[in-house]
Amino acid sequence: MIAGPCAIESRAQIDLTAKFVASAGAQMVRGGAYKPRTSPYAFQGLGEEGVKLIADACANAGLPAVVEALAEAQLLVLEWYVDMIQIGARNMQNFALLQAAARTMKPILLKRAPFATLDEVLYAAEYILLEGNPNVVLCERGVRGFDPQTRNLFDLGGALRLKELTHLPVIADPSHATGRVSLIEPLVLAAAAAGLDGAIVEVHPEPSVALSDAEQALDFEAFSRLMRRLDALRGTLELKPKLTALK
Ligand code: PEP
Ligand code: MN
């Protein structure tokens, strides 16, 4: 489980969140410092300052950090301060960025673009592997649909098909897939029950004042309930389907 705010907003916000998600059982903290916002007038993230804040917060919480890179120039900062580099949906086919990120030799969290076929996801991953970096985690974060009731269409079938096609771990991002707090817990549980390898969710100490993606951020109570239910489910998961890559 990777959890944390959409954007790093302040020292207090990221410290509090990292500590909380660690105590609730998360394995890794997320937080955006360079934000790919649809509108150039929206909050763009704290940049390098944000990266330093999440590095401190994670050192205190005892968990590794994952932060998105939007551009090659940011990799110098990210490779110094964070443990995993996220390539976001909008950059899945930014091949020069994929190669440069791969060469940091940090593990890469590669998100599926909302328009990408599974073959395109796999070729994007190959750009990283071909640089000699074997540590790629794929992430299903919803593809563009036709119904505004959910932000995107969460393609669980596609994510499971990826598991059949590759040895790489595949995780679910129901926060960006649905854009709705109420759907995040059930989809994390569905993904776990179906055999995906993990999830990344947005968590904020006070979602109503979050500077980005406020409507999809879990508060601390909702996140700890999710972790308890996930634990309970995993107790029953000898049921877990064995999904193995076709060799
Ligand atoms: C994010 O994880 O904050 C993000 C921007 O996600 P995506 O690239 O999937 O939209
Ligand atoms: Mn977000």
mmCIF file of C-alpha atoms and ligand atoms in Angstrom:
data_model
loop_
_atom_site.group_PDB
_atom_site.id
_atom_site.type_symbol
_atom_site.label_atom_id
_atom_site.label_comp_id
_atom_site.label_asym_id
_atom_site.label_seq_id
_atom_site.Cartn_x
_atom_site.Cartn_y
_atom_site.Cartn_z
ATOM 1 C CA MET A 1 0.000 0.000 0.000
ATOM 2 C CA ILE A 2 1.301 3.401 -1.078
ATOM 3 C CA ALA A 3 -0.549 6.320 0.511
ATOM 4 C CA GLY A 4 -0.226 10.058 0.861
ATOM 5 C CA PRO A 5 -1.473 13.367 -0.433
ATOM 6 C CA CYS A 6 -1.936 14.227 -4.084
ATOM 7 C CA ALA A 7 0.387 17.196 -3.510
ATOM 8 C CA ILE A 8 2.859 17.990 -0.775
ATOM 9 C CA GLU A 9 1.522 21.275 0.637
ATOM 10 C CA SER A 10 3.462 22.014 3.825
ATOM 11 C CA ARG A 11 5.844 20.405 6.306
ATOM 12 C CA ALA A 12 3.028 19.797 8.785
ATOM 13 C CA GLN A 13 0.737 18.254 6.169
ATOM 14 C CA ILE A 14 3.276 15.745 4.833
ATOM 15 C CA ASP A 15 4.770 14.950 8.267
ATOM 16 C CA LEU A 16 1.384 14.214 9.761
ATOM 17 C CA THR A 17 0.259 12.154 6.780
ATOM 18 C CA ALA A 18 3.450 10.112 6.517
ATOM 19 C CA LYS A 19 3.331 9.286 10.224
ATOM 20 C CA PHE A 20 -0.321 8.393 10.080
ATOM 21 C CA VAL A 21 -0.200 6.140 7.022
ATOM 22 C CA ALA A 22 2.890 4.410 8.451
ATOM 23 C CA SER A 23 1.058 3.706 11.714
ATOM 24 C CA ALA A 24 -1.928 2.380 9.770
ATOM 25 C CA GLY A 25 0.272 -0.109 7.894
ATOM 26 C CA ALA A 26 1.200 1.543 4.582
ATOM 27 C CA GLN A 27 4.516 0.437 3.063
ATOM 28 C CA MET A 28 5.308 3.621 1.185
ATOM 29 C CA VAL A 29 4.386 7.319 1.098
ATOM 30 C CA ARG A 30 3.334 9.206 -2.026
ATOM 31 C CA GLY A 31 3.231 12.944 -2.559
ATOM 32 C CA GLY A 32 3.448 15.176 -5.603
ATOM 33 C CA ALA A 33 5.987 17.985 -5.727
ATOM 34 C CA TYR A 34 5.739 18.739 -9.456
ATOM 35 C CA LYS A 35 2.047 18.537 -10.284
ATOM 36 C CA PRO A 36 0.746 17.919 -13.806
ATOM 37 C CA ARG A 37 -2.372 20.087 -13.530
ATOM 38 C CA THR A 38 -4.862 20.366 -16.360
ATOM 39 C CA SER A 39 -5.089 24.112 -15.748
ATOM 40 C CA PRO A 40 -1.927 26.224 -15.588
ATOM 41 C CA TYR A 41 -3.728 28.395 -13.017
ATOM 42 C CA ALA A 42 -4.106 25.478 -10.552
ATOM 43 C CA PHE A 43 -1.592 24.775 -7.747
ATOM 44 C CA GLN A 44 1.544 23.440 -9.414
ATOM 45 C CA GLY A 45 3.223 21.895 -6.354
ATOM 46 C CA LEU A 46 6.082 23.060 -4.134
ATOM 47 C CA GLY A 47 8.804 21.751 -6.452
ATOM 48 C CA GLU A 48 12.214 20.997 -4.951
ATOM 49 C CA GLU A 49 11.085 22.301 -1.565
ATOM 50 C CA GLY A 50 8.286 19.705 -1.586
ATOM 51 C CA VAL A 51 10.730 16.927 -2.432
ATOM 52 C CA LYS A 52 12.827 17.846 0.607
ATOM 53 C CA LEU A 53 9.731 17.946 2.810
ATOM 54 C CA ILE A 54 8.621 14.440 1.819
ATOM 55 C CA ALA A 55 12.171 13.126 2.254
ATOM 56 C CA ASP A 56 12.232 14.445 5.835
ATOM 57 C CA ALA A 57 8.713 13.188 6.553
ATOM 58 C CA CYS A 58 9.576 9.718 5.271
ATOM 59 C CA ALA A 59 12.818 9.578 7.232
ATOM 60 C CA ASN A 60 10.800 10.323 10.384
ATOM 61 C CA ALA A 61 8.055 7.852 9.496
ATOM 62 C CA GLY A 62 10.515 5.127 8.479
ATOM 63 C CA LEU A 63 8.979 4.595 5.040
ATOM 64 C CA PRO A 64 10.253 5.109 1.482
ATOM 65 C CA ALA A 65 8.881 7.924 -0.698
ATOM 66 C CA VAL A 66 7.583 8.010 -4.260
ATOM 67 C CA VAL A 67 7.344 11.318 -6.168
ATOM 68 C CA GLU A 68 6.413 12.003 -9.783
ATOM 69 C CA ALA A 69 8.880 13.433 -12.314
ATOM 70 C CA LEU A 70 7.411 15.625 -15.031
ATOM 71 C CA ALA A 71 10.677 16.533 -16.697
ATOM 72 C CA GLU A 72 14.245 15.277 -16.964
ATOM 73 C CA ALA A 73 15.628 18.280 -15.082
ATOM 74 C CA GLN A 74 13.718 17.181 -11.951
ATOM 75 C CA LEU A 75 15.428 13.784 -11.867
ATOM 76 C CA LEU A 76 18.600 15.190 -10.317
ATOM 77 C CA VAL A 77 16.638 16.299 -7.272
ATOM 78 C CA LEU A 78 14.431 13.198 -7.146
ATOM 79 C CA GLU A 79 17.239 10.679 -7.406
ATOM 80 C CA TRP A 80 18.949 12.322 -4.461
ATOM 81 C CA TYR A 81 15.943 12.542 -2.142
ATOM 82 C CA VAL A 82 13.376 9.855 -2.988
ATOM 83 C CA ASP A 83 13.227 6.076 -3.252
ATOM 84 C CA MET A 84 10.979 5.592 -6.265
ATOM 85 C CA ILE A 85 10.179 7.778 -9.252
ATOM 86 C CA GLN A 86 6.655 7.994 -10.620
ATOM 87 C CA ILE A 87 6.013 8.547 -14.287
ATOM 88 C CA GLY A 88 2.490 9.871 -14.491
ATOM 89 C CA ALA A 89 -0.283 9.056 -16.901
ATOM 90 C CA ARG A 90 0.396 12.113 -19.035
ATOM 91 C CA ASN A 91 4.025 11.097 -19.569
ATOM 92 C CA MET A 92 3.688 7.364 -20.139
ATOM 93 C CA GLN A 93 4.905 7.781 -23.712
ATOM 94 C CA ASN A 94 7.449 10.524 -23.020
ATOM 95 C CA PHE A 95 10.173 8.113 -24.047
ATOM 96 C CA ALA A 96 13.127 10.409 -23.347
ATOM 97 C CA LEU A 97 11.808 10.937 -19.814
ATOM 98 C CA LEU A 98 11.298 7.177 -19.345
ATOM 99 C CA GLN A 99 14.880 6.504 -20.383
ATOM 100 C CA ALA A 100 16.328 9.253 -18.221
ATOM 101 C CA ALA A 101 14.279 8.131 -15.205
ATOM 102 C CA ALA A 102 15.375 4.530 -15.806
ATOM 103 C CA ARG A 103 19.035 5.577 -15.768
ATOM 104 C CA THR A 104 18.700 6.850 -12.190
ATOM 105 C CA MET A 105 18.330 3.122 -11.354
ATOM 106 C CA LYS A 106 15.583 3.989 -8.908
ATOM 107 C CA PRO A 107 12.479 1.795 -9.069
ATOM 108 C CA ILE A 108 9.934 3.331 -11.432
ATOM 109 C CA LEU A 109 6.176 3.521 -10.849
ATOM 110 C CA LEU A 110 4.777 3.675 -14.374
ATOM 111 C CA LYS A 111 1.164 4.768 -14.708
ATOM 112 C CA ARG A 112 -1.000 3.741 -17.608
ATOM 113 C CA ALA A 113 -2.010 6.680 -19.772
ATOM 114 C CA PRO A 114 -5.798 7.147 -19.996
ATOM 115 C CA PHE A 115 -5.625 6.442 -23.743
ATOM 116 C CA ALA A 116 -3.075 3.621 -23.725
ATOM 117 C CA THR A 117 -3.649 0.058 -24.817
ATOM 118 C CA LEU A 118 -2.007 -2.637 -22.722
ATOM 119 C CA ASP A 119 0.565 -3.221 -25.465
ATOM 120 C CA GLU A 120 1.478 0.462 -25.315
ATOM 121 C CA VAL A 121 1.899 0.187 -21.522
ATOM 122 C CA LEU A 122 4.203 -2.789 -21.993
ATOM 123 C CA TYR A 123 6.292 -1.045 -24.652
ATOM 124 C CA ALA A 124 6.625 1.984 -22.348
ATOM 125 C CA ALA A 125 7.881 -0.359 -19.617
ATOM 126 C CA GLU A 126 10.350 -1.871 -22.104
ATOM 127 C CA TYR A 127 11.948 1.567 -22.557
ATOM 128 C CA ILE A 128 12.842 1.429 -18.866
ATOM 129 C CA LEU A 129 13.941 -2.214 -18.817
ATOM 130 C CA LEU A 130 16.165 -1.681 -21.868
ATOM 131 C CA GLU A 131 18.188 0.890 -19.920
ATOM 132 C CA GLY A 132 19.120 -1.926 -17.550
ATOM 133 C CA ASN A 133 16.660 -0.960 -14.816
ATOM 134 C CA PRO A 134 14.528 -4.022 -13.984
ATOM 135 C CA ASN A 135 12.488 -2.385 -11.222
ATOM 136 C CA VAL A 136 9.235 -1.282 -12.789
ATOM 137 C CA VAL A 137 5.801 -1.344 -11.159
ATOM 138 C CA LEU A 138 2.824 -0.823 -13.477
ATOM 139 C CA CYS A 139 -0.215 1.102 -12.277
ATOM 140 C CA GLU A 140 -3.798 1.050 -13.566
ATOM 141 C CA ARG A 141 -5.277 4.497 -12.859
ATOM 142 C CA GLY A 142 -8.318 4.438 -15.086
ATOM 143 C CA VAL A 143 -8.748 5.026 -18.770
ATOM 144 C CA ARG A 144 -10.811 7.763 -20.329
ATOM 145 C CA GLY A 145 -14.455 6.780 -20.364
ATOM 146 C CA PHE A 146 -17.675 8.399 -21.467
ATOM 147 C CA ASP A 147 -19.471 8.783 -18.143
ATOM 148 C CA PRO A 148 -18.591 11.715 -15.897
ATOM 149 C CA GLN A 149 -19.980 9.893 -12.842
ATOM 150 C CA THR A 150 -16.467 8.542 -12.351
ATOM 151 C CA ARG A 151 -13.352 10.502 -13.276
ATOM 152 C CA ASN A 152 -12.056 7.641 -15.411
ATOM 153 C CA LEU A 153 -12.954 3.991 -16.002
ATOM 154 C CA PHE A 154 -11.110 1.675 -13.627
ATOM 155 C CA ASP A 155 -9.985 -1.177 -15.885
ATOM 156 C CA LEU A 156 -9.585 -4.077 -13.477
ATOM 157 C CA GLY A 157 -9.839 -6.584 -16.312
ATOM 158 C CA GLY A 158 -7.055 -4.787 -18.150
ATOM 159 C CA ALA A 159 -4.864 -4.748 -15.046
ATOM 160 C CA LEU A 160 -5.396 -8.492 -14.602
ATOM 161 C CA ARG A 161 -4.610 -9.069 -18.265
ATOM 162 C CA LEU A 162 -1.341 -7.153 -17.738
ATOM 163 C CA LYS A 163 -0.515 -9.648 -14.979
ATOM 164 C CA GLU A 164 -0.922 -12.428 -17.528
ATOM 165 C CA LEU A 165 1.327 -10.686 -20.028
ATOM 166 C CA THR A 166 4.250 -9.622 -17.846
ATOM 167 C CA HIS A 167 6.216 -10.571 -14.760
ATOM 168 C CA LEU A 168 6.100 -6.955 -13.551
ATOM 169 C CA PRO A 169 3.980 -6.114 -10.506
ATOM 170 C CA VAL A 170 0.712 -4.339 -11.268
ATOM 171 C CA ILE A 171 -1.036 -2.078 -8.760
ATOM 172 C CA ALA A 172 -4.316 -0.168 -8.684
ATOM 173 C CA ASP A 173 -4.909 3.573 -8.262
ATOM 174 C CA PRO A 174 -8.620 3.871 -7.504
ATOM 175 C CA SER A 175 -8.203 7.521 -6.437
ATOM 176 C CA HIS A 176 -7.470 8.822 -9.930
ATOM 177 C CA ALA A 177 -9.570 6.090 -11.534
ATOM 178 C CA THR A 178 -12.788 7.175 -9.830
ATOM 179 C CA GLY A 179 -12.208 10.602 -8.310
ATOM 180 C CA ARG A 180 -14.615 9.629 -5.519
ATOM 181 C CA VAL A 181 -13.823 8.889 -1.887
ATOM 182 C CA SER A 182 -16.721 6.430 -1.570
ATOM 183 C CA LEU A 183 -15.375 4.116 -4.295
ATOM 184 C CA ILE A 184 -11.783 3.841 -3.169
ATOM 185 C CA GLU A 185 -12.075 1.276 -0.397
ATOM 186 C CA PRO A 186 -14.273 -1.143 -2.376
ATOM 187 C CA LEU A 187 -11.958 -0.964 -5.392
ATOM 188 C CA VAL A 188 -8.811 -1.544 -3.330
ATOM 189 C CA LEU A 189 -10.500 -4.614 -1.865
ATOM 190 C CA ALA A 190 -11.625 -5.772 -5.317
ATOM 191 C CA ALA A 191 -8.101 -5.345 -6.694
ATOM 192 C CA ALA A 192 -6.608 -7.273 -3.770
ATOM 193 C CA ALA A 193 -9.163 -10.046 -4.054
ATOM 194 C CA ALA A 194 -8.544 -10.314 -7.781
ATOM 195 C CA GLY A 195 -4.796 -10.728 -7.316
ATOM 196 C CA LEU A 196 -3.199 -7.354 -8.085
ATOM 197 C CA ASP A 197 0.032 -6.598 -6.236
ATOM 198 C CA GLY A 198 -0.866 -3.391 -4.437
ATOM 199 C CA ALA A 199 -2.611 -0.053 -4.457
ATOM 200 C CA ILE A 200 -1.799 3.648 -4.329
ATOM 201 C CA VAL A 201 -4.343 5.949 -2.714
ATOM 202 C CA GLU A 202 -4.552 9.642 -1.886
ATOM 203 C CA VAL A 203 -4.814 10.526 1.806
ATOM 204 C CA HIS A 204 -4.987 14.031 3.311
ATOM 205 C CA PRO A 205 -5.290 15.192 6.928
ATOM 206 C CA GLU A 206 -8.108 17.554 5.935
ATOM 207 C CA PRO A 207 -9.461 16.677 2.491
ATOM 208 C CA SER A 208 -11.860 19.622 2.273
ATOM 209 C CA VAL A 209 -8.923 22.059 2.110
ATOM 210 C CA ALA A 210 -6.595 19.961 -0.083
ATOM 211 C CA LEU A 211 -4.988 22.060 -2.832
ATOM 212 C CA SER A 212 -5.444 19.338 -5.445
ATOM 213 C CA ASP A 213 -7.769 16.349 -5.925
ATOM 214 C CA ALA A 214 -9.705 17.211 -2.735
ATOM 215 C CA GLU A 215 -12.756 15.198 -3.755
ATOM 216 C CA GLN A 216 -10.827 11.927 -3.925
ATOM 217 C CA ALA A 217 -8.675 12.219 -0.790
ATOM 218 C CA LEU A 218 -9.362 9.814 2.072
ATOM 219 C CA ASP A 219 -9.187 11.289 5.562
ATOM 220 C CA PHE A 220 -7.223 9.432 8.240
ATOM 221 C CA GLU A 221 -10.256 7.613 9.570
ATOM 222 C CA ALA A 222 -11.275 6.331 6.143
ATOM 223 C CA PHE A 223 -7.705 5.230 5.440
ATOM 224 C CA SER A 224 -7.366 3.267 8.660
ATOM 225 C CA ARG A 225 -10.735 1.597 8.043
ATOM 226 C CA LEU A 226 -9.553 0.642 4.565
ATOM 227 C CA MET A 227 -6.360 -0.861 5.996
ATOM 228 C CA ARG A 228 -8.303 -2.865 8.588
ATOM 229 C CA ARG A 229 -10.656 -4.245 5.959
ATOM 230 C CA LEU A 230 -7.767 -5.016 3.625
ATOM 231 C CA ASP A 231 -6.111 -6.944 6.429
ATOM 232 C CA ALA A 232 -9.285 -8.865 7.123
ATOM 233 C CA LEU A 233 -9.669 -9.683 3.444
ATOM 234 C CA ARG A 234 -6.068 -10.815 3.161
ATOM 235 C CA GLY A 235 -6.721 -13.234 6.004
ATOM 236 C CA THR A 236 -9.129 -15.039 3.696
ATOM 237 C CA LEU A 237 -6.939 -14.860 0.627
ATOM 238 C CA GLU A 238 -5.798 -18.379 0.158
ATOM 239 C CA LEU A 239 -8.686 -17.678 -2.186
ATOM 240 C CA LYS A 240 -6.370 -15.334 -4.060
ATOM 241 C CA PRO A 241 -6.310 -16.297 -7.731
ATOM 242 C CA LYS A 242 -2.857 -17.289 -8.848
ATOM 243 C CA LEU A 243 -2.048 -14.933 -11.675
ATOM 244 C CA THR A 244 1.227 -15.807 -13.273
ATOM 245 C CA ALA A 245 2.897 -14.371 -16.305
ATOM 246 C CA LEU A 246 2.686 -16.404 -19.488
ATOM 247 C CA LYS A 247 6.286 -17.295 -20.147
HETATM 248 C C1 PEP B 1 -0.900 11.542 -9.270
HETATM 249 O O1 PEP B 1 -0.610 10.388 -8.919
HETATM 250 O O2 PEP B 1 -0.961 12.499 -8.477
HETATM 251 C C2 PEP B 1 -1.267 11.788 -10.676
HETATM 252 C C3 PEP B 1 -1.181 13.000 -11.212
HETATM 253 O O3 PEP B 1 -1.722 10.685 -11.279
HETATM 254 P P1 PEP B 1 -1.979 10.384 -12.843
HETATM 255 O O4 PEP B 1 -0.679 10.609 -13.524
HETATM 256 O O5 PEP B 1 -2.411 8.947 -12.809
HETATM 257 O O6 PEP B 1 -3.074 11.315 -13.285
HETATM 258 MN MN MN B 2 -3.841 13.406 -7.591
#
